[in-house]
Short mmCIF file of C-alpha atoms in Angstrom, two decimals:
data_model
loop_
_atom_site.label_atom_id
_atom_site.label_comp_id
_atom_site.label_asym_id
_atom_site.label_seq_id
_atom_site.Cartn_x
_atom_site.Cartn_y
_atom_site.Cartn_z
CA MET A 8 -72.83 107.32 147.73
CA SER A 9 -72.71 103.67 146.67
CA SER A 10 -72.14 103.01 142.95
CA VAL A 11 -74.76 100.24 143.19
CA ILE A 12 -77.39 102.67 144.42
CA ALA A 13 -76.30 105.45 142.06
CA GLY A 14 -77.62 103.69 138.97
CA ILE A 15 -81.12 103.09 140.41
CA ARG A 16 -84.30 105.09 140.06
CA PHE A 17 -86.21 105.87 143.24
CA SER A 18 -89.97 106.40 143.20
CA VAL A 19 -92.86 106.49 145.68
CA LEU A 20 -96.31 104.94 145.96
CA ASP A 21 -98.49 106.99 148.31
CA ARG A 22 -101.68 105.19 149.35
CA SER A 23 -103.46 108.32 150.65
CA ARG A 24 -103.80 106.69 154.07
CA THR A 25 -106.26 108.34 156.38
CA ARG A 26 -105.18 109.20 159.91
CA GLU A 27 -107.05 109.24 163.21
CA GLY A 28 -108.47 112.70 163.84
CA HIS A 29 -108.14 113.73 160.19
CA GLU A 30 -110.80 113.53 157.47
CA ALA A 31 -110.35 111.62 154.21
CA PRO A 32 -110.11 114.76 152.04
CA GLU A 33 -107.03 115.78 153.97
CA ALA A 34 -105.35 112.50 153.04
CA LEU A 35 -105.86 113.28 149.35
CA ARG A 36 -104.44 116.77 149.77
CA ASP A 37 -101.50 115.24 151.70
CA THR A 38 -100.74 113.07 148.67
CA ILE A 39 -100.66 116.12 146.38
CA ARG A 40 -98.38 118.04 148.76
CA LEU A 41 -96.09 115.03 149.06
CA ALA A 42 -95.86 114.80 145.27
CA GLN A 43 -94.66 118.40 145.13
CA ASP A 44 -92.06 117.68 147.82
CA LEU A 45 -90.90 114.49 146.07
CA GLU A 46 -90.54 116.41 142.81
CA ARG A 47 -88.26 118.95 144.52
CA LEU A 48 -86.21 116.12 145.99
CA GLY A 49 -85.68 114.51 142.61
CA TYR A 50 -87.75 111.32 142.85
CA HIS A 51 -88.50 109.70 139.48
CA ARG A 52 -92.24 109.05 139.85
CA ILE A 53 -95.13 109.10 142.27
CA TRP A 54 -97.96 106.60 142.02
CA VAL A 55 -101.38 106.50 143.73
CA SER A 56 -103.49 103.46 144.60
CA GLU A 57 -107.02 102.10 144.24
CA HIS A 58 -109.01 100.88 147.24
CA HIS A 59 -112.80 100.71 147.53
CA GLY A 60 -114.78 100.92 150.77
CA VAL A 61 -111.69 100.90 153.01
CA PRO A 62 -111.86 103.25 156.04
CA GLY A 63 -108.11 103.63 156.15
CA VAL A 64 -107.58 104.69 152.52
CA ALA A 65 -109.00 107.76 150.78
CA GLY A 66 -107.70 106.90 147.29
CA SER A 67 -110.61 105.18 145.56
CA ALA A 68 -110.25 106.74 142.10
CA PRO A 69 -106.57 106.62 141.11
CA THR A 70 -106.88 108.18 137.63
CA VAL A 71 -108.76 111.12 139.10
CA LEU A 72 -106.17 111.60 141.85
CA ALA A 73 -103.35 111.15 139.34
CA ALA A 74 -104.80 114.04 137.31
CA ALA A 75 -104.77 116.26 140.38
CA VAL A 76 -101.18 115.25 141.22
CA ALA A 77 -99.99 115.82 137.68
CA ALA A 78 -101.67 119.25 137.58
CA ALA A 79 -99.92 120.28 140.83
CA THR A 80 -96.42 119.17 139.61
CA ARG A 81 -94.29 119.82 136.53
CA THR A 82 -91.61 117.17 136.00
CA ILE A 83 -92.15 114.11 138.17
CA ARG A 84 -93.80 111.13 136.46
CA VAL A 85 -97.29 110.35 137.79
CA GLY A 86 -99.14 107.04 137.66
CA THR A 87 -101.14 104.37 139.38
CA GLY A 88 -99.99 101.57 141.61
CA GLY A 89 -102.34 100.48 140.45
CA VAL A 90 -105.60 100.52 138.66
CA MET A 91 -107.18 97.17 139.50
CA LEU A 92 -108.13 96.07 136.02
CA PRO A 93 -110.64 93.37 137.03
CA ASN A 94 -112.79 96.13 138.59
CA HIS A 95 -113.14 97.99 135.26
CA GLN A 96 -113.89 97.72 131.57
CA PRO A 97 -110.55 97.92 129.69
CA LEU A 98 -112.00 100.44 127.22
CA VAL A 99 -112.82 102.87 130.03
CA VAL A 100 -109.34 102.43 131.55
CA ALA A 101 -107.77 103.14 128.15
CA GLU A 102 -109.88 106.26 127.74
CA GLN A 103 -108.92 107.54 131.19
CA PHE A 104 -105.21 107.08 130.58
CA GLY A 105 -105.57 108.53 127.09
CA VAL A 106 -106.98 111.67 128.63
CA LEU A 107 -104.21 111.80 131.26
CA GLU A 108 -101.49 111.35 128.67
CA SER A 109 -103.07 113.99 126.43
CA LEU A 110 -103.17 116.52 129.25
CA PHE A 111 -99.72 115.66 130.70
CA PRO A 112 -97.74 114.23 127.76
CA GLY A 113 -94.70 112.14 128.59
CA ARG A 114 -95.37 112.03 132.33
CA ILE A 115 -98.04 109.35 132.81
CA ASP A 116 -97.53 105.71 133.86
CA MET A 117 -100.17 102.98 133.82
CA GLY A 118 -99.60 100.60 136.73
CA LEU A 119 -102.10 97.72 136.62
CA GLY A 120 -103.10 95.16 139.23
CA ARG A 121 -105.30 92.08 139.28
CA SER A 122 -106.99 92.43 142.69
CA VAL A 123 -110.76 92.77 143.05
CA GLY A 124 -112.83 94.40 145.79
CA PHE A 125 -111.63 93.80 149.37
CA THR A 126 -114.99 92.49 150.70
CA ASP A 127 -118.04 90.67 149.40
CA GLY A 128 -120.05 93.89 149.73
CA VAL A 129 -117.58 95.88 147.63
CA ARG A 130 -117.40 93.19 144.96
CA LYS A 131 -121.20 93.07 144.81
CA ALA A 132 -121.34 96.85 144.45
CA LEU A 133 -118.76 96.71 141.64
CA GLY A 134 -120.61 93.88 139.95
CA ARG A 135 -117.54 91.64 140.14
CA ASP A 136 -116.91 88.13 141.46
CA LYS A 137 -113.67 86.89 143.02
CA ASP A 138 -112.87 84.78 139.97
CA VAL A 139 -112.85 87.76 137.61
CA ALA A 140 -109.14 88.18 138.52
CA ASP A 141 -108.49 84.90 136.70
CA ASP A 142 -109.13 86.79 133.41
CA PHE A 143 -106.48 89.42 134.12
CA ALA A 144 -104.18 88.40 131.27
CA THR A 145 -107.09 88.63 128.82
CA GLN A 146 -108.18 91.99 130.21
CA LEU A 147 -104.60 93.25 129.94
CA ASP A 148 -104.34 92.21 126.31
CA GLU A 149 -107.63 93.96 125.58
CA LEU A 150 -106.49 97.14 127.31
CA LEU A 151 -103.20 97.28 125.44
CA GLY A 152 -105.08 96.63 122.21
CA TRP A 153 -107.07 99.81 122.64
CA PHE A 154 -103.86 101.83 122.56
CA ARG A 155 -102.69 100.05 119.43
CA GLY A 156 -106.03 100.21 117.59
CA THR A 157 -106.30 96.43 117.32
CA SER A 158 -109.65 95.83 119.02
CA PRO A 159 -111.72 93.22 117.14
CA THR A 160 -114.85 95.19 118.00
CA GLY A 161 -114.11 97.81 115.36
CA ALA A 162 -114.48 100.49 118.02
CA HIS A 163 -111.71 102.94 118.88
CA ALA A 164 -110.53 104.34 122.20
CA ARG A 165 -110.28 108.10 121.98
CA PRO A 166 -107.89 109.74 122.70
CA ALA A 167 -105.88 106.68 123.78
CA GLU A 168 -105.33 105.11 120.36
CA GLY A 169 -101.84 105.80 119.09
CA LEU A 170 -100.55 107.05 122.47
CA ALA A 171 -97.70 105.32 124.31
CA VAL A 172 -98.53 105.21 128.00
CA PRO A 173 -95.96 102.91 129.72
CA PRO A 174 -97.77 99.93 131.29
CA PHE A 175 -96.50 98.14 134.42
CA VAL A 176 -97.86 94.94 135.98
CA LEU A 177 -98.10 94.69 139.78
CA ALA A 178 -96.85 91.17 140.35
CA MET A 179 -99.13 89.49 142.86
CA GLY A 180 -99.44 85.73 142.57
CA GLU A 181 -99.42 85.01 138.83
CA GLY A 182 -98.45 88.59 138.00
CA ALA A 183 -94.81 87.76 137.22
CA THR A 184 -95.85 85.19 134.63
CA ILE A 185 -98.37 87.57 133.07
CA ALA A 186 -95.90 90.46 132.97
CA ALA A 187 -93.26 88.26 131.32
CA ARG A 188 -95.67 86.85 128.74
CA ALA A 189 -96.94 90.33 127.83
CA GLY A 190 -93.44 91.81 127.72
CA LEU A 191 -94.15 94.46 130.33
CA PRO A 192 -92.19 96.02 133.22
CA MET A 193 -92.96 94.41 136.55
CA VAL A 194 -93.41 95.80 140.06
CA ILE A 195 -92.81 93.22 142.77
CA GLY A 196 -92.68 93.25 146.59
CA ASP A 197 -92.55 93.09 149.39
CA LEU A 198 -89.04 93.45 150.75
CA ARG A 199 -89.82 91.43 153.86
CA ASN A 200 -90.22 88.16 151.92
CA ARG A 201 -86.97 88.45 150.04
CA GLU A 202 -86.73 84.80 148.95
CA LYS A 203 -90.20 84.77 147.39
CA MET A 204 -89.57 88.10 145.70
CA LEU A 205 -86.31 86.89 144.15
CA ARG A 206 -87.96 83.72 142.88
CA GLY A 207 -90.61 85.84 141.16
CA ILE A 208 -87.92 88.05 139.58
CA ASP A 209 -85.94 85.07 138.32
CA HIS A 210 -89.05 83.54 136.77
CA TYR A 211 -89.97 86.87 135.18
CA ARG A 212 -86.55 87.29 133.56
CA ALA A 213 -86.35 83.67 132.43
CA THR A 214 -89.74 83.77 130.67
CA PHE A 215 -89.79 87.38 129.44
CA ARG A 216 -90.90 87.93 125.85
CA PRO A 217 -89.87 91.24 124.24
CA SER A 218 -92.77 93.44 123.13
CA VAL A 219 -93.49 96.84 121.63
CA TRP A 220 -93.74 98.06 125.25
CA ALA A 221 -90.41 96.71 126.53
CA ARG A 222 -87.55 94.99 124.73
CA GLU A 223 -85.90 93.82 127.94
CA PRO A 224 -87.12 92.90 131.45
CA TYR A 225 -87.57 95.86 133.78
CA VAL A 226 -87.88 95.16 137.49
CA VAL A 227 -89.22 97.54 140.13
CA VAL A 228 -88.91 96.25 143.72
CA SER A 229 -91.38 97.81 146.16
CA GLY A 230 -91.64 98.00 149.91
CA THR A 231 -91.33 100.10 153.06
CA VAL A 232 -88.16 102.17 153.55
CA ALA A 233 -87.92 104.36 156.65
CA VAL A 234 -84.90 106.58 157.34
CA ALA A 235 -84.32 108.64 160.48
CA ALA A 236 -81.60 110.04 162.74
CA SER A 237 -81.63 106.83 164.84
CA PRO A 238 -82.78 103.24 164.42
CA ALA A 239 -85.40 103.79 167.15
CA GLN A 240 -86.88 106.79 165.33
CA ALA A 241 -86.95 104.89 162.04
CA ARG A 242 -88.72 101.95 163.70
CA ARG A 243 -91.26 104.34 165.20
CA LEU A 244 -92.30 105.36 161.69
CA LEU A 245 -93.36 101.75 161.10
CA LEU A 246 -95.66 101.40 164.13
CA PRO A 247 -98.91 102.92 162.80
CA GLU A 248 -98.98 100.82 159.60
CA ALA A 249 -97.94 97.66 161.44
CA TRP A 250 -100.80 98.07 163.87
CA SER A 251 -103.32 98.85 161.12
CA MET A 252 -102.26 95.71 159.27
CA ALA A 253 -102.55 93.65 162.47
CA TYR A 254 -105.99 95.11 163.13
CA SER A 255 -107.16 94.31 159.62
CA ARG A 256 -105.98 90.71 159.95
CA THR A 257 -107.86 90.24 163.24
CA HIS A 258 -110.99 92.39 162.65
CA GLY A 259 -111.48 92.26 158.87
CA THR A 260 -111.35 96.01 158.28
CA PHE A 261 -108.43 98.34 157.57
CA PRO A 262 -108.53 101.31 160.00
CA PRO A 263 -107.04 104.85 159.80
CA LEU A 264 -103.46 105.16 161.03
CA PRO A 265 -103.11 105.87 164.74
CA PRO A 266 -100.25 107.97 166.19
CA ALA A 267 -97.17 105.96 167.16
CA GLU A 268 -97.55 106.88 170.84
CA ARG A 269 -101.07 105.39 170.95
CA VAL A 270 -99.78 102.18 169.34
CA GLU A 271 -97.05 101.95 171.95
CA ALA A 272 -99.64 102.16 174.74
CA LEU A 273 -102.02 99.55 173.28
CA ALA A 274 -102.77 96.26 175.03
CA MET A 275 -102.77 93.68 172.25
CA THR A 276 -104.03 90.13 172.18
CA ALA A 277 -101.48 87.43 171.42
CA LYS A 278 -102.82 87.12 167.88
CA GLU A 279 -102.69 90.88 167.32
CA ARG A 280 -99.19 91.03 168.75
CA GLY A 281 -98.07 88.29 166.40
CA PHE A 282 -99.31 90.10 163.27
CA TYR A 283 -97.97 93.41 164.62
CA GLU A 284 -94.44 92.08 165.22
CA SER A 285 -94.53 90.41 161.81
CA GLY A 286 -95.37 93.77 160.25
CA LEU A 287 -92.31 95.33 161.87
CA SER A 288 -89.83 92.61 160.95
CA GLY A 289 -87.77 92.63 157.77
CA GLN A 290 -88.48 96.24 156.83
CA LEU A 291 -85.75 98.56 155.53
CA ALA A 292 -85.54 100.96 158.47
CA GLY A 293 -82.67 102.72 160.14
CA THR A 294 -80.14 105.50 159.73
CA GLU A 295 -78.84 106.58 156.32
CA GLU A 296 -75.83 104.29 156.65
CA GLU A 297 -77.92 101.26 157.68
CA VAL A 298 -80.53 101.76 154.95
CA ALA A 299 -77.84 102.30 152.30
CA HIS A 300 -76.31 98.94 153.25
CA GLU A 301 -79.67 97.18 153.09
CA LEU A 302 -80.53 98.81 149.76
CA GLU A 303 -77.23 97.70 148.28
CA THR A 304 -78.00 94.12 149.25
CA VAL A 305 -81.52 94.25 147.79
CA ILE A 306 -80.35 95.79 144.54
CA LYS A 307 -77.46 93.37 144.11
CA GLU A 308 -79.67 90.35 144.83
CA SER A 309 -82.59 91.44 142.63
CA GLY A 310 -80.80 93.29 139.84
CA ALA A 311 -83.70 95.76 140.01
CA GLN A 312 -83.66 98.90 137.94
CA GLU A 313 -85.91 100.83 140.31
CA VAL A 314 -87.08 101.01 143.94
CA LEU A 315 -90.70 101.97 144.65
CA VAL A 316 -91.05 103.10 148.27
CA THR A 317 -94.47 102.45 149.87
CA THR A 318 -94.02 103.84 153.38
CA SER A 319 -97.10 105.00 155.27
CA THR A 320 -97.12 106.54 158.73
CA TYR A 321 -99.14 108.94 160.91
CA ASP A 322 -96.53 111.72 161.25
CA ARG A 323 -96.35 113.40 157.85
CA ASP A 324 -93.39 115.61 158.86
CA ALA A 325 -91.41 112.55 159.90
CA LEU A 326 -92.41 110.84 156.64
CA LEU A 327 -91.12 113.74 154.58
CA ASP A 328 -87.91 113.81 156.60
CA SER A 329 -87.50 110.09 155.81
CA TYR A 330 -87.89 110.80 152.08
CA ARG A 331 -85.37 113.67 152.35
CA ARG A 332 -82.84 111.36 154.03
CA LEU A 333 -83.47 108.61 151.47
CA ALA A 334 -82.97 111.12 148.65
CA GLY A 335 -79.59 111.87 150.17
CA VAL A 336 -78.74 108.20 150.29
CA ALA A 337 -79.77 107.81 146.64
CA GLY A 338 -77.91 110.95 145.53
CA LEU A 339 -81.05 112.35 143.88
CA THR A 340 -80.73 115.71 142.15
CA GLY A 341 -82.55 118.56 143.76
CA VAL A 342 -82.12 117.21 147.32
CA ALA A 343 -83.13 119.87 149.80
CA THR A 344 -80.48 120.95 152.28
CA ASP A 345 -81.08 122.35 155.76
#
């Protein structure tokens, strides 16, 4: 195993993607089963996501799902990637994470993003406008204040106040600047746009202000990593998500994941094919040796302390095999052997 990779934490964000022919509740149960498998393999943390009104994603309530994941596991850290803070009142978010940390002490992470609802209809239902994301830094300060008991309202967040739930900022757009100013760990991706990602990391480190939450910059790079017995098998894992992304870009809605064989048989328009091929390019996919080489490059270039893998595919057995192989590459403790 590479000495560069050996010093890195490996974690997973599972988006609870729905699959053609399978109901949404199954996707949530799949996430819980995956968390148990990842714990056995030695991954550091598993995070769940927040999406509202999206046909292809079952995870709409990340703190609820995080509670179920934490209850089904014993040692792996559990968190959100992320709670979209503009969609919520900071007090309520603090209360939710206070409850999680009280029930599962020392295992909860609070990953926070600045996105708002995906469509006009969802934003209207949430009572939010697009520009509410512009107040993310203020909302973040308010949220962290509830944990420290510094709210100017005189109210107190119970049981959050006094608890130390590690916060992370998902760096989209201005996220790197906000994370640096607040002195928080940062999650940044994706691995396909390496130059943009590295610029964000450099800016974050250059402007980082130490805080009670983090004395030094902490960088988590996120993206798709697919590992299989052959390059062709690894690439096949990418097909369902690449097609779903292409479909969303051309039809305005994110669909359930189709099987790879159906994607291979599809007749695509030129526009769809362009988005589809773009979704396949630049991903970390291949055999153990190939992925190890690519990971070394990413880690050296970014100086990241952690890799957050965000792979989604139709075939859950192949996905788990990919995570087993990646655990071997990373030298994780508890790696299952055949």
